[in-house]
Amino acid sequence: MTGGAGFLGSHLCDRLLKEGHDIICLDNFFTGTRNNVLHLQQNPHFELLRHDVTFPLYVEVDQIYNLACPASPVHYQHDPVQTTKTSVHGAINMLGLAKRTGARILQASTSEVYGDPEVHPQPESYWGRVNPIGPRSCYDEGKRCAETLFFDYQRQHNLDIKVVRIFNTYGPRMHPNDGRVVSNFIVQALSGEDITIYGDGQQTRSFCYVDDLIEGFINMMSTETGFFGPVNLGNPGEFTMLELAELVIKLVGGRSKLLYLPLPQDDPKQRQPDITLAKSKLGWQPKVVLEDGLKETIAYFRKLLNA
Ligand SMILES: NC(=O)c1ccc[n+]([C@@H]2O[C@H](COP(=O)([O-])OP(=O)(O)OC[C@H]3O[C@@H](n4cnc5c(N)ncnc54)[C@H](O)[C@@H]3O)[C@@H](O)[C@H]2O)c1
């Protein structure tokens, strides 16, 4: 697993170890941390490897989950050239590994491949509306190119690929300072600060709890050979930023107020997955309601921040 010490990767490690797999968890610790997998270090079926996916890797594996890539705008815009390299060179290196070992390989793609969509909700057949030269392009276009590589390796070298497009996912072990809306709101509320709303707060997002998403990964990895995706994984429940802020304030308690700031460039107005395909092909749909998932996430951040 690449990016295994990150937010999603560490939960996927937990789940795969429970199912009896052996894992090589590879990470360069750019946004991930050893702490996320500290509880696994004594497990003889778990091996942690510091490695950058932009360099080739020679190991023996029979499945590859390719998750390595900073996922939040603050992190992926910090070194945008490296972000594109991670997506593109990382994909090439991991596809090369899959080719050599015959491993099945799953790509963690993103709803950002749809850009600022004119179609709502977004089905997999929608090609997207992405700015190729903006500040978010290193991530969006990097992920789009990675998808292209996956499908070209499949067509050209007959690789056993699986591609999932992940929509906003949240839960324990999110990075506290990554600027993503759920962690932002929770950290602000727990610290007694005002909650920052960009624009008028009417833009909507859907939020998938991490346990649901991991279930979707596992289901996708075990679909029949010849089914490649891409498949949307996310929670179609749609909330405005204002609704989310109010729910977080209610669950955390405290007296945070709302602080309105200008909207950043290329911020999509709406994003909601169409999960018809995931339902039919993976027998998957999210189960955790936002309030329950937020409670778990708040408990994690309360402990982390000692708040
Ligand atoms: N969390 C979400 O809502 C979401 C949504 C869409 C897509 N995704 C995708 O899922 C994957 C995991 O995201 P996450 O939320 O866990 O983010 P994360 O930042 O917590 O995890 C990414 C991991 O990749 C590692 N990494 C980054 N560059 C690397 C490199 N060059 N070599 C090796 N490791 C590297 C980081 O250190 C980190 O551990 C990413 O590919 C992301 O694009 C996540």
PDB file of N, CA and C in Angstrom, residues 210-301:
ATOM      1  N   VAL A 210     -15.029   7.467   7.050  1.00  0.00           N
ATOM      2  CA  VAL A 210     -13.898   6.656   6.595  1.00  0.00           C
ATOM      3  C   VAL A 210     -14.203   5.153   6.564  1.00  0.00           C
ATOM      4  N   ASP A 211     -14.929   4.630   7.570  1.00  0.00           N
ATOM      5  CA  ASP A 211     -15.193   3.174   7.599  1.00  0.00           C
ATOM      6  C   ASP A 211     -15.992   2.741   6.374  1.00  0.00           C
ATOM      7  N   ASP A 212     -16.943   3.586   5.970  1.00  0.00           N
ATOM      8  CA  ASP A 212     -17.728   3.287   4.764  1.00  0.00           C
ATOM      9  C   ASP A 212     -16.820   3.241   3.544  1.00  0.00           C
ATOM     10  N   LEU A 213     -15.935   4.227   3.438  1.00  0.00           N
ATOM     11  CA  LEU A 213     -15.075   4.295   2.255  1.00  0.00           C
ATOM     12  C   LEU A 213     -14.168   3.067   2.154  1.00  0.00           C
ATOM     13  N   ILE A 214     -13.594   2.664   3.297  1.00  0.00           N
ATOM     14  CA  ILE A 214     -12.675   1.513   3.305  1.00  0.00           C
ATOM     15  C   ILE A 214     -13.414   0.255   2.836  1.00  0.00           C
ATOM     16  N   GLU A 215     -14.646   0.121   3.290  1.00  0.00           N
ATOM     17  CA  GLU A 215     -15.488  -1.002   2.825  1.00  0.00           C
ATOM     18  C   GLU A 215     -15.609  -0.977   1.288  1.00  0.00           C
ATOM     19  N   GLY A 216     -15.776   0.207   0.740  1.00  0.00           N
ATOM     20  CA  GLY A 216     -15.883   0.358  -0.718  1.00  0.00           C
ATOM     21  C   GLY A 216     -14.590  -0.050  -1.415  1.00  0.00           C
ATOM     22  N   PHE A 217     -13.427   0.340  -0.844  1.00  0.00           N
ATOM     23  CA  PHE A 217     -12.114  -0.076  -1.400  1.00  0.00           C
ATOM     24  C   PHE A 217     -12.030  -1.596  -1.490  1.00  0.00           C
ATOM     25  N   ILE A 218     -12.375  -2.237  -0.357  1.00  0.00           N
ATOM     26  CA  ILE A 218     -12.243  -3.701  -0.261  1.00  0.00           C
ATOM     27  C   ILE A 218     -13.176  -4.368  -1.270  1.00  0.00           C
ATOM     28  N   ASN A 219     -14.408  -3.855  -1.346  1.00  0.00           N
ATOM     29  CA  ASN A 219     -15.359  -4.435  -2.305  1.00  0.00           C
ATOM     30  C   ASN A 219     -14.865  -4.275  -3.732  1.00  0.00           C
ATOM     31  N   MET A 220     -14.307  -3.104  -4.026  1.00  0.00           N
ATOM     32  CA  MET A 220     -13.825  -2.862  -5.393  1.00  0.00           C
ATOM     33  C   MET A 220     -12.668  -3.797  -5.718  1.00  0.00           C
ATOM     34  N   MET A 221     -11.753  -3.962  -4.769  1.00  0.00           N
ATOM     35  CA  MET A 221     -10.581  -4.811  -5.012  1.00  0.00           C
ATOM     36  C   MET A 221     -11.009  -6.238  -5.304  1.00  0.00           C
ATOM     37  N   SER A 222     -12.175  -6.658  -4.786  1.00  0.00           N
ATOM     38  CA  SER A 222     -12.555  -8.061  -5.000  1.00  0.00           C
ATOM     39  C   SER A 222     -13.616  -8.226  -6.090  1.00  0.00           C
ATOM     40  N   THR A 223     -13.840  -7.193  -6.902  1.00  0.00           N
ATOM     41  CA  THR A 223     -14.774  -7.379  -8.027  1.00  0.00           C
ATOM     42  C   THR A 223     -14.135  -8.278  -9.081  1.00  0.00           C
ATOM     43  N   GLU A 224     -14.972  -8.762  -9.995  1.00  0.00           N
ATOM     44  CA  GLU A 224     -14.483  -9.735 -10.980  1.00  0.00           C
ATOM     45  C   GLU A 224     -13.429  -9.108 -11.898  1.00  0.00           C
ATOM     46  N   THR A 225     -12.515  -9.931 -12.388  1.00  0.00           N
ATOM     47  CA  THR A 225     -11.510  -9.485 -13.355  1.00  0.00           C
ATOM     48  C   THR A 225     -12.244  -8.949 -14.580  1.00  0.00           C
ATOM     49  N   GLY A 226     -11.740  -7.849 -15.110  1.00  0.00           N
ATOM     50  CA  GLY A 226     -12.391  -7.292 -16.297  1.00  0.00           C
ATOM     51  C   GLY A 226     -13.274  -6.110 -15.963  1.00  0.00           C
ATOM     52  N   PHE A 227     -13.586  -5.929 -14.666  1.00  0.00           N
ATOM     53  CA  PHE A 227     -14.298  -4.715 -14.255  1.00  0.00           C
ATOM     54  C   PHE A 227     -13.260  -3.743 -13.696  1.00  0.00           C
ATOM     55  N   PHE A 228     -13.082  -2.633 -14.375  1.00  0.00           N
ATOM     56  CA  PHE A 228     -11.989  -1.714 -14.033  1.00  0.00           C
ATOM     57  C   PHE A 228     -12.454  -0.456 -13.308  1.00  0.00           C
ATOM     58  N   GLY A 229     -13.733  -0.113 -13.403  1.00  0.00           N
ATOM     59  CA  GLY A 229     -14.183   1.179 -12.953  1.00  0.00           C
ATOM     60  C   GLY A 229     -14.035   2.182 -14.081  1.00  0.00           C
ATOM     61  N   PRO A 230     -13.909   3.468 -13.808  1.00  0.00           N
ATOM     62  CA  PRO A 230     -13.889   4.059 -12.474  1.00  0.00           C
ATOM     63  C   PRO A 230     -15.251   3.971 -11.778  1.00  0.00           C
ATOM     64  N   VAL A 231     -15.182   3.896 -10.445  1.00  0.00           N
ATOM     65  CA  VAL A 231     -16.395   3.844  -9.638  1.00  0.00           C
ATOM     66  C   VAL A 231     -16.347   4.959  -8.598  1.00  0.00           C
ATOM     67  N   ASN A 232     -17.414   5.725  -8.519  1.00  0.00           N
ATOM     68  CA  ASN A 232     -17.515   6.759  -7.478  1.00  0.00           C
ATOM     69  C   ASN A 232     -17.732   6.114  -6.116  1.00  0.00           C
ATOM     70  N   LEU A 233     -16.988   6.585  -5.121  1.00  0.00           N
ATOM     71  CA  LEU A 233     -17.241   6.175  -3.736  1.00  0.00           C
ATOM     72  C   LEU A 233     -17.430   7.438  -2.912  1.00  0.00           C
ATOM     73  N   GLY A 234     -18.582   7.576  -2.326  1.00  0.00           N
ATOM     74  CA  GLY A 234     -18.842   8.764  -1.518  1.00  0.00           C
ATOM     75  C   GLY A 234     -20.233   8.678  -0.953  1.00  0.00           C
ATOM     76  N   ASN A 235     -20.569   9.645  -0.147  1.00  0.00           N
ATOM     77  CA  ASN A 235     -21.890   9.676   0.462  1.00  0.00           C
ATOM     78  C   ASN A 235     -22.732  10.747  -0.239  1.00  0.00           C
ATOM     79  N   PRO A 236     -23.837  10.358  -0.858  1.00  0.00           N
ATOM     80  CA  PRO A 236     -24.610  11.343  -1.622  1.00  0.00           C
ATOM     81  C   PRO A 236     -25.326  12.389  -0.762  1.00  0.00           C
ATOM     82  N   GLY A 237     -25.405  12.181   0.542  1.00  0.00           N
ATOM     83  CA  GLY A 237     -26.065  13.175   1.411  1.00  0.00           C
ATOM     84  C   GLY A 237     -25.378  14.529   1.238  1.00  0.00           C
ATOM     85  N   GLU A 238     -26.133  15.565   0.898  1.00  0.00           N
ATOM     86  CA  GLU A 238     -25.522  16.851   0.557  1.00  0.00           C
ATOM     87  C   GLU A 238     -25.792  17.869   1.664  1.00  0.00           C
ATOM     88  N   PHE A 239     -24.759  18.581   2.068  1.00  0.00           N
ATOM     89  CA  PHE A 239     -24.915  19.588   3.127  1.00  0.00           C
ATOM     90  C   PHE A 239     -24.253  20.889   2.702  1.00  0.00           C
ATOM     91  N   THR A 240     -24.853  22.014   3.067  1.00  0.00           N
ATOM     92  CA  THR A 240     -24.159  23.285   2.828  1.00  0.00           C
ATOM     93  C   THR A 240     -23.105  23.454   3.924  1.00  0.00           C
ATOM     94  N   MET A 241     -22.145  24.327   3.646  1.00  0.00           N
ATOM     95  CA  MET A 241     -21.094  24.586   4.633  1.00  0.00           C
ATOM     96  C   MET A 241     -21.703  25.157   5.917  1.00  0.00           C
ATOM     97  N   LEU A 242     -22.770  25.942   5.744  1.00  0.00           N
ATOM     98  CA  LEU A 242     -23.430  26.511   6.927  1.00  0.00           C
ATOM     99  C   LEU A 242     -24.047  25.417   7.785  1.00  0.00           C
ATOM    100  N   GLU A 243     -24.690  24.445   7.117  1.00  0.00           N
ATOM    101  CA  GLU A 243     -25.306  23.338   7.875  1.00  0.00           C
ATOM    102  C   GLU A 243     -24.235  22.550   8.631  1.00  0.00           C
ATOM    103  N   LEU A 244     -23.102  22.294   7.942  1.00  0.00           N
ATOM    104  CA  LEU A 244     -22.023  21.543   8.586  1.00  0.00           C
ATOM    105  C   LEU A 244     -21.494  22.318   9.793  1.00  0.00           C
ATOM    106  N   ALA A 245     -21.272  23.618   9.616  1.00  0.00           N
ATOM    107  CA  ALA A 245     -20.729  24.444  10.704  1.00  0.00           C
ATOM    108  C   ALA A 245     -21.664  24.399  11.909  1.00  0.00           C
ATOM    109  N   GLU A 246     -22.959  24.506  11.645  1.00  0.00           N
ATOM    110  CA  GLU A 246     -23.911  24.518  12.763  1.00  0.00           C
ATOM    111  C   GLU A 246     -23.940  23.175  13.492  1.00  0.00           C
ATOM    112  N   LEU A 247     -23.837  22.075  12.723  1.00  0.00           N
ATOM    113  CA  LEU A 247     -23.825  20.746  13.340  1.00  0.00           C
ATOM    114  C   LEU A 247     -22.561  20.564  14.200  1.00  0.00           C
ATOM    115  N   VAL A 248     -21.429  21.005  13.688  1.00  0.00           N
ATOM    116  CA  VAL A 248     -20.178  20.870  14.454  1.00  0.00           C
ATOM    117  C   VAL A 248     -20.266  21.694  15.747  1.00  0.00           C
ATOM    118  N   ILE A 249     -20.774  22.902  15.642  1.00  0.00           N
ATOM    119  CA  ILE A 249     -20.885  23.750  16.841  1.00  0.00           C
ATOM    120  C   ILE A 249     -21.804  23.076  17.863  1.00  0.00           C
ATOM    121  N   LYS A 250     -22.892  22.489  17.381  1.00  0.00           N
ATOM    122  CA  LYS A 250     -23.838  21.811  18.286  1.00  0.00           C
ATOM    123  C   LYS A 250     -23.161  20.626  18.992  1.00  0.00           C
ATOM    124  N   LEU A 251     -22.401  19.818  18.229  1.00  0.00           N
ATOM    125  CA  LEU A 251     -21.810  18.601  18.807  1.00  0.00           C
ATOM    126  C   LEU A 251     -20.608  18.915  19.710  1.00  0.00           C
ATOM    127  N   VAL A 252     -19.844  19.939  19.365  1.00  0.00           N
ATOM    128  CA  VAL A 252     -18.663  20.280  20.176  1.00  0.00           C
ATOM    129  C   VAL A 252     -19.087  21.063  21.411  1.00  0.00           C
ATOM    130  N   GLY A 253     -20.146  21.830  21.270  1.00  0.00           N
ATOM    131  CA  GLY A 253     -20.508  22.765  22.338  1.00  0.00           C
ATOM    132  C   GLY A 253     -19.644  24.003  22.179  1.00  0.00           C
ATOM    133  N   GLY A 254     -19.566  24.850  23.131  1.00  0.00           N
ATOM    134  CA  GLY A 254     -18.716  26.046  23.021  1.00  0.00           C
ATOM    135  C   GLY A 254     -19.454  27.177  22.330  1.00  0.00           C
ATOM    136  N   ARG A 255     -18.700  28.253  22.119  1.00  0.00           N
ATOM    137  CA  ARG A 255     -19.390  29.463  21.648  1.00  0.00           C
ATOM    138  C   ARG A 255     -18.794  30.034  20.357  1.00  0.00           C
ATOM    139  N   SER A 256     -18.320  29.152  19.463  1.00  0.00           N
ATOM    140  CA  SER A 256     -17.737  29.643  18.209  1.00  0.00           C
ATOM    141  C   SER A 256     -18.793  30.361  17.370  1.00  0.00           C
ATOM    142  N   LYS A 257     -18.325  31.444  16.706  1.00  0.00           N
ATOM    143  CA  LYS A 257     -19.223  32.159  15.777  1.00  0.00           C
ATOM    144  C   LYS A 257     -18.761  31.890  14.342  1.00  0.00           C
ATOM    145  N   LEU A 258     -19.519  32.357  13.385  1.00  0.00           N
ATOM    146  CA  LEU A 258     -19.140  32.138  11.981  1.00  0.00           C
ATOM    147  C   LEU A 258     -18.392  33.356  11.449  1.00  0.00           C
ATOM    148  N   LEU A 259     -17.267  33.110  10.761  1.00  0.00           N
ATOM    149  CA  LEU A 259     -16.460  34.198  10.192  1.00  0.00           C
ATOM    150  C   LEU A 259     -16.426  33.991   8.674  1.00  0.00           C
ATOM    151  N   TYR A 260     -16.931  34.982   7.929  1.00  0.00           N
ATOM    152  CA  TYR A 260     -17.030  34.823   6.464  1.00  0.00           C
ATOM    153  C   TYR A 260     -15.788  35.372   5.771  1.00  0.00           C
ATOM    154  N   LEU A 261     -15.156  34.563   4.881  1.00  0.00           N
ATOM    155  CA  LEU A 261     -13.962  34.978   4.124  1.00  0.00           C
ATOM    156  C   LEU A 261     -14.233  34.789   2.619  1.00  0.00           C
ATOM    157  N   PRO A 262     -13.436  35.472   1.751  1.00  0.00           N
ATOM    158  CA  PRO A 262     -13.672  35.320   0.303  1.00  0.00           C
ATOM    159  C   PRO A 262     -13.430  33.894  -0.176  1.00  0.00           C
ATOM    160  N   LEU A 263     -14.143  33.524  -1.233  1.00  0.00           N
ATOM    161  CA  LEU A 263     -14.043  32.180  -1.809  1.00  0.00           C
ATOM    162  C   LEU A 263     -12.701  32.004  -2.532  1.00  0.00           C
ATOM    163  N   PRO A 264     -11.958  30.908  -2.295  1.00  0.00           N
ATOM    164  CA  PRO A 264     -10.702  30.709  -3.038  1.00  0.00           C
ATOM    165  C   PRO A 264     -10.966  30.406  -4.517  1.00  0.00           C
ATOM    166  N   GLN A 265      -9.907  30.577  -5.339  1.00  0.00           N
ATOM    167  CA  GLN A 265     -10.039  30.350  -6.790  1.00  0.00           C
ATOM    168  C   GLN A 265     -10.382  28.879  -7.092  1.00  0.00           C
ATOM    169  N   ASP A 266     -11.243  28.666  -8.057  1.00  0.00           N
ATOM    170  CA  ASP A 266     -11.618  27.334  -8.552  1.00  0.00           C
ATOM    171  C   ASP A 266     -12.317  26.459  -7.513  1.00  0.00           C
ATOM    172  N   ASP A 267     -12.870  27.060  -6.468  1.00  0.00           N
ATOM    173  CA  ASP A 267     -13.568  26.258  -5.459  1.00  0.00           C
ATOM    174  C   ASP A 267     -14.901  25.787  -6.053  1.00  0.00           C
ATOM    175  N   PRO A 268     -15.117  24.464  -6.173  1.00  0.00           N
ATOM    176  CA  PRO A 268     -16.366  24.017  -6.799  1.00  0.00           C
ATOM    177  C   PRO A 268     -17.585  24.407  -5.954  1.00  0.00           C
ATOM    178  N   LYS A 269     -18.696  24.732  -6.635  1.00  0.00           N
ATOM    179  CA  LYS A 269     -19.893  25.169  -5.899  1.00  0.00           C
ATOM    180  C   LYS A 269     -20.662  23.981  -5.326  1.00  0.00           C
ATOM    181  N   GLN A 270     -20.624  22.883  -6.034  1.00  0.00           N
ATOM    182  CA  GLN A 270     -21.401  21.711  -5.639  1.00  0.00           C
ATOM    183  C   GLN A 270     -20.594  20.467  -5.941  1.00  0.00           C
ATOM    184  N   ARG A 271     -20.723  19.461  -5.129  1.00  0.00           N
ATOM    185  CA  ARG A 271     -20.059  18.194  -5.433  1.00  0.00           C
ATOM    186  C   ARG A 271     -20.885  17.114  -4.770  1.00  0.00           C
ATOM    187  N   GLN A 272     -21.390  16.190  -5.543  1.00  0.00           N
ATOM    188  CA  GLN A 272     -22.190  15.103  -4.970  1.00  0.00           C
ATOM    189  C   GLN A 272     -22.026  13.862  -5.829  1.00  0.00           C
ATOM    190  N   PRO A 273     -21.698  12.715  -5.226  1.00  0.00           N
ATOM    191  CA  PRO A 273     -21.487  11.523  -6.044  1.00  0.00           C
ATOM    192  C   PRO A 273     -22.802  10.895  -6.487  1.00  0.00           C
ATOM    193  N   ASP A 274     -22.793  10.390  -7.708  1.00  0.00           N
ATOM    194  CA  ASP A 274     -23.839   9.474  -8.143  1.00  0.00           C
ATOM    195  C   ASP A 274     -23.258   8.082  -7.874  1.00  0.00           C
ATOM    196  N   ILE A 275     -23.850   7.323  -6.949  1.00  0.00           N
ATOM    197  CA  ILE A 275     -23.238   6.031  -6.570  1.00  0.00           C
ATOM    198  C   ILE A 275     -24.031   4.829  -7.112  1.00  0.00           C
ATOM    199  N   THR A 276     -24.788   5.078  -8.174  1.00  0.00           N
ATOM    200  CA  THR A 276     -25.565   3.983  -8.785  1.00  0.00           C
ATOM    201  C   THR A 276     -24.667   2.802  -9.146  1.00  0.00           C
ATOM    202  N   LEU A 277     -23.497   3.107  -9.747  1.00  0.00           N
ATOM    203  CA  LEU A 277     -22.600   2.037 -10.205  1.00  0.00           C
ATOM    204  C   LEU A 277     -22.029   1.257  -9.005  1.00  0.00           C
ATOM    205  N   ALA A 278     -21.619   1.980  -7.960  1.00  0.00           N
ATOM    206  CA  ALA A 278     -21.079   1.305  -6.769  1.00  0.00           C
ATOM    207  C   ALA A 278     -22.137   0.391  -6.146  1.00  0.00           C
ATOM    208  N   LYS A 279     -23.371   0.861  -6.151  1.00  0.00           N
ATOM    209  CA  LYS A 279     -24.453   0.034  -5.584  1.00  0.00           C
ATOM    210  C   LYS A 279     -24.601  -1.251  -6.386  1.00  0.00           C
ATOM    211  N   SER A 280     -24.612  -1.124  -7.719  1.00  0.00           N
ATOM    212  CA  SER A 280     -24.886  -2.326  -8.514  1.00  0.00           C
ATOM    213  C   SER A 280     -23.661  -3.223  -8.634  1.00  0.00           C
ATOM    214  N   LYS A 281     -22.465  -2.659  -8.813  1.00  0.00           N
ATOM    215  CA  LYS A 281     -21.281  -3.496  -9.057  1.00  0.00           C
ATOM    216  C   LYS A 281     -20.611  -3.969  -7.772  1.00  0.00           C
ATOM    217  N   LEU A 282     -20.643  -3.122  -6.731  1.00  0.00           N
ATOM    218  CA  LEU A 282     -19.932  -3.484  -5.490  1.00  0.00           C
ATOM    219  C   LEU A 282     -20.902  -3.869  -4.377  1.00  0.00           C
ATOM    220  N   GLY A 283     -22.187  -3.703  -4.604  1.00  0.00           N
ATOM    221  CA  GLY A 283     -23.160  -3.928  -3.538  1.00  0.00           C
ATOM    222  C   GLY A 283     -22.869  -3.017  -2.364  1.00  0.00           C
ATOM    223  N   TRP A 284     -22.440  -1.794  -2.679  1.00  0.00           N
ATOM    224  CA  TRP A 284     -21.944  -0.886  -1.634  1.00  0.00           C
ATOM    225  C   TRP A 284     -22.764   0.385  -1.554  1.00  0.00           C
ATOM    226  N   GLN A 285     -23.024   0.802  -0.333  1.00  0.00           N
ATOM    227  CA  GLN A 285     -23.483   2.179  -0.116  1.00  0.00           C
ATOM    228  C   GLN A 285     -23.127   2.580   1.306  1.00  0.00           C
ATOM    229  N   PRO A 286     -22.900   3.867   1.540  1.00  0.00           N
ATOM    230  CA  PRO A 286     -22.478   4.281   2.877  1.00  0.00           C
ATOM    231  C   PRO A 286     -23.587   4.091   3.905  1.00  0.00           C
ATOM    232  N   LYS A 287     -23.169   3.798   5.148  1.00  0.00           N
ATOM    233  CA  LYS A 287     -24.155   3.521   6.195  1.00  0.00           C
ATOM    234  C   LYS A 287     -24.120   4.560   7.315  1.00  0.00           C
ATOM    235  N   VAL A 288     -22.949   5.186   7.507  1.00  0.00           N
ATOM    236  CA  VAL A 288     -22.772   6.043   8.692  1.00  0.00           C
ATOM    237  C   VAL A 288     -23.352   7.438   8.423  1.00  0.00           C
ATOM    238  N   VAL A 289     -24.280   7.870   9.287  1.00  0.00           N
ATOM    239  CA  VAL A 289     -24.861   9.209   9.095  1.00  0.00           C
ATOM    240  C   VAL A 289     -23.879  10.263   9.612  1.00  0.00           C
ATOM    241  N   LEU A 290     -23.987  11.474   9.058  1.00  0.00           N
ATOM    242  CA  LEU A 290     -23.007  12.527   9.334  1.00  0.00           C
ATOM    243  C   LEU A 290     -22.838  12.781  10.835  1.00  0.00           C
ATOM    244  N   GLU A 291     -23.927  12.841  11.555  1.00  0.00           N
ATOM    245  CA  GLU A 291     -23.816  13.170  12.981  1.00  0.00           C
ATOM    246  C   GLU A 291     -22.990  12.118  13.733  1.00  0.00           C
ATOM    247  N   ASP A 292     -23.196  10.829  13.424  1.00  0.00           N
ATOM    248  CA  ASP A 292     -22.439   9.763  14.108  1.00  0.00           C
ATOM    249  C   ASP A 292     -20.962   9.825  13.745  1.00  0.00           C
ATOM    250  N   GLY A 293     -20.671  10.022  12.449  1.00  0.00           N
ATOM    251  CA  GLY A 293     -19.285  10.104  12.010  1.00  0.00           C
ATOM    252  C   GLY A 293     -18.585  11.308  12.628  1.00  0.00           C
ATOM    253  N   LEU A 294     -19.312  12.421  12.723  1.00  0.00           N
ATOM    254  CA  LEU A 294     -18.709  13.625  13.318  1.00  0.00           C
ATOM    255  C   LEU A 294     -18.383  13.398  14.788  1.00  0.00           C
ATOM    256  N   LYS A 295     -19.245  12.660  15.485  1.00  0.00           N
ATOM    257  CA  LYS A 295     -18.981  12.397  16.913  1.00  0.00           C
ATOM    258  C   LYS A 295     -17.656  11.654  17.083  1.00  0.00           C
ATOM    259  N   GLU A 296     -17.435  10.620  16.252  1.00  0.00           N
ATOM    260  CA  GLU A 296     -16.175   9.849  16.312  1.00  0.00           C
ATOM    261  C   GLU A 296     -14.977  10.754  16.006  1.00  0.00           C
ATOM    262  N   THR A 297     -15.143  11.604  14.999  1.00  0.00           N
ATOM    263  CA  THR A 297     -14.046  12.464  14.562  1.00  0.00           C
ATOM    264  C   THR A 297     -13.740  13.515  15.630  1.00  0.00           C
ATOM    265  N   ILE A 298     -14.783  14.060  16.219  1.00  0.00           N
ATOM    266  CA  ILE A 298     -14.594  15.062  17.273  1.00  0.00           C
ATOM    267  C   ILE A 298     -13.871  14.416  18.460  1.00  0.00           C
ATOM    268  N   ALA A 299     -14.265  13.171  18.809  1.00  0.00           N
ATOM    269  CA  ALA A 299     -13.611  12.480  19.934  1.00  0.00           C
ATOM    270  C   ALA A 299     -12.118  12.327  19.657  1.00  0.00           C
ATOM    271  N   TYR A 300     -11.766  11.984  18.401  1.00  0.00           N
ATOM    272  CA  TYR A 300     -10.353  11.832  18.024  1.00  0.00           C
ATOM    273  C   TYR A 300      -9.602  13.155  18.191  1.00  0.00           C
ATOM    274  N   PHE A 301     -10.170  14.230  17.657  1.00  0.00           N
ATOM    275  CA  PHE A 301      -9.483  15.527  17.716  1.00  0.00           C
ATOM    276  C   PHE A 301      -9.428  16.065  19.154  1.00  0.00           C
TER     277      PHE A 301
END
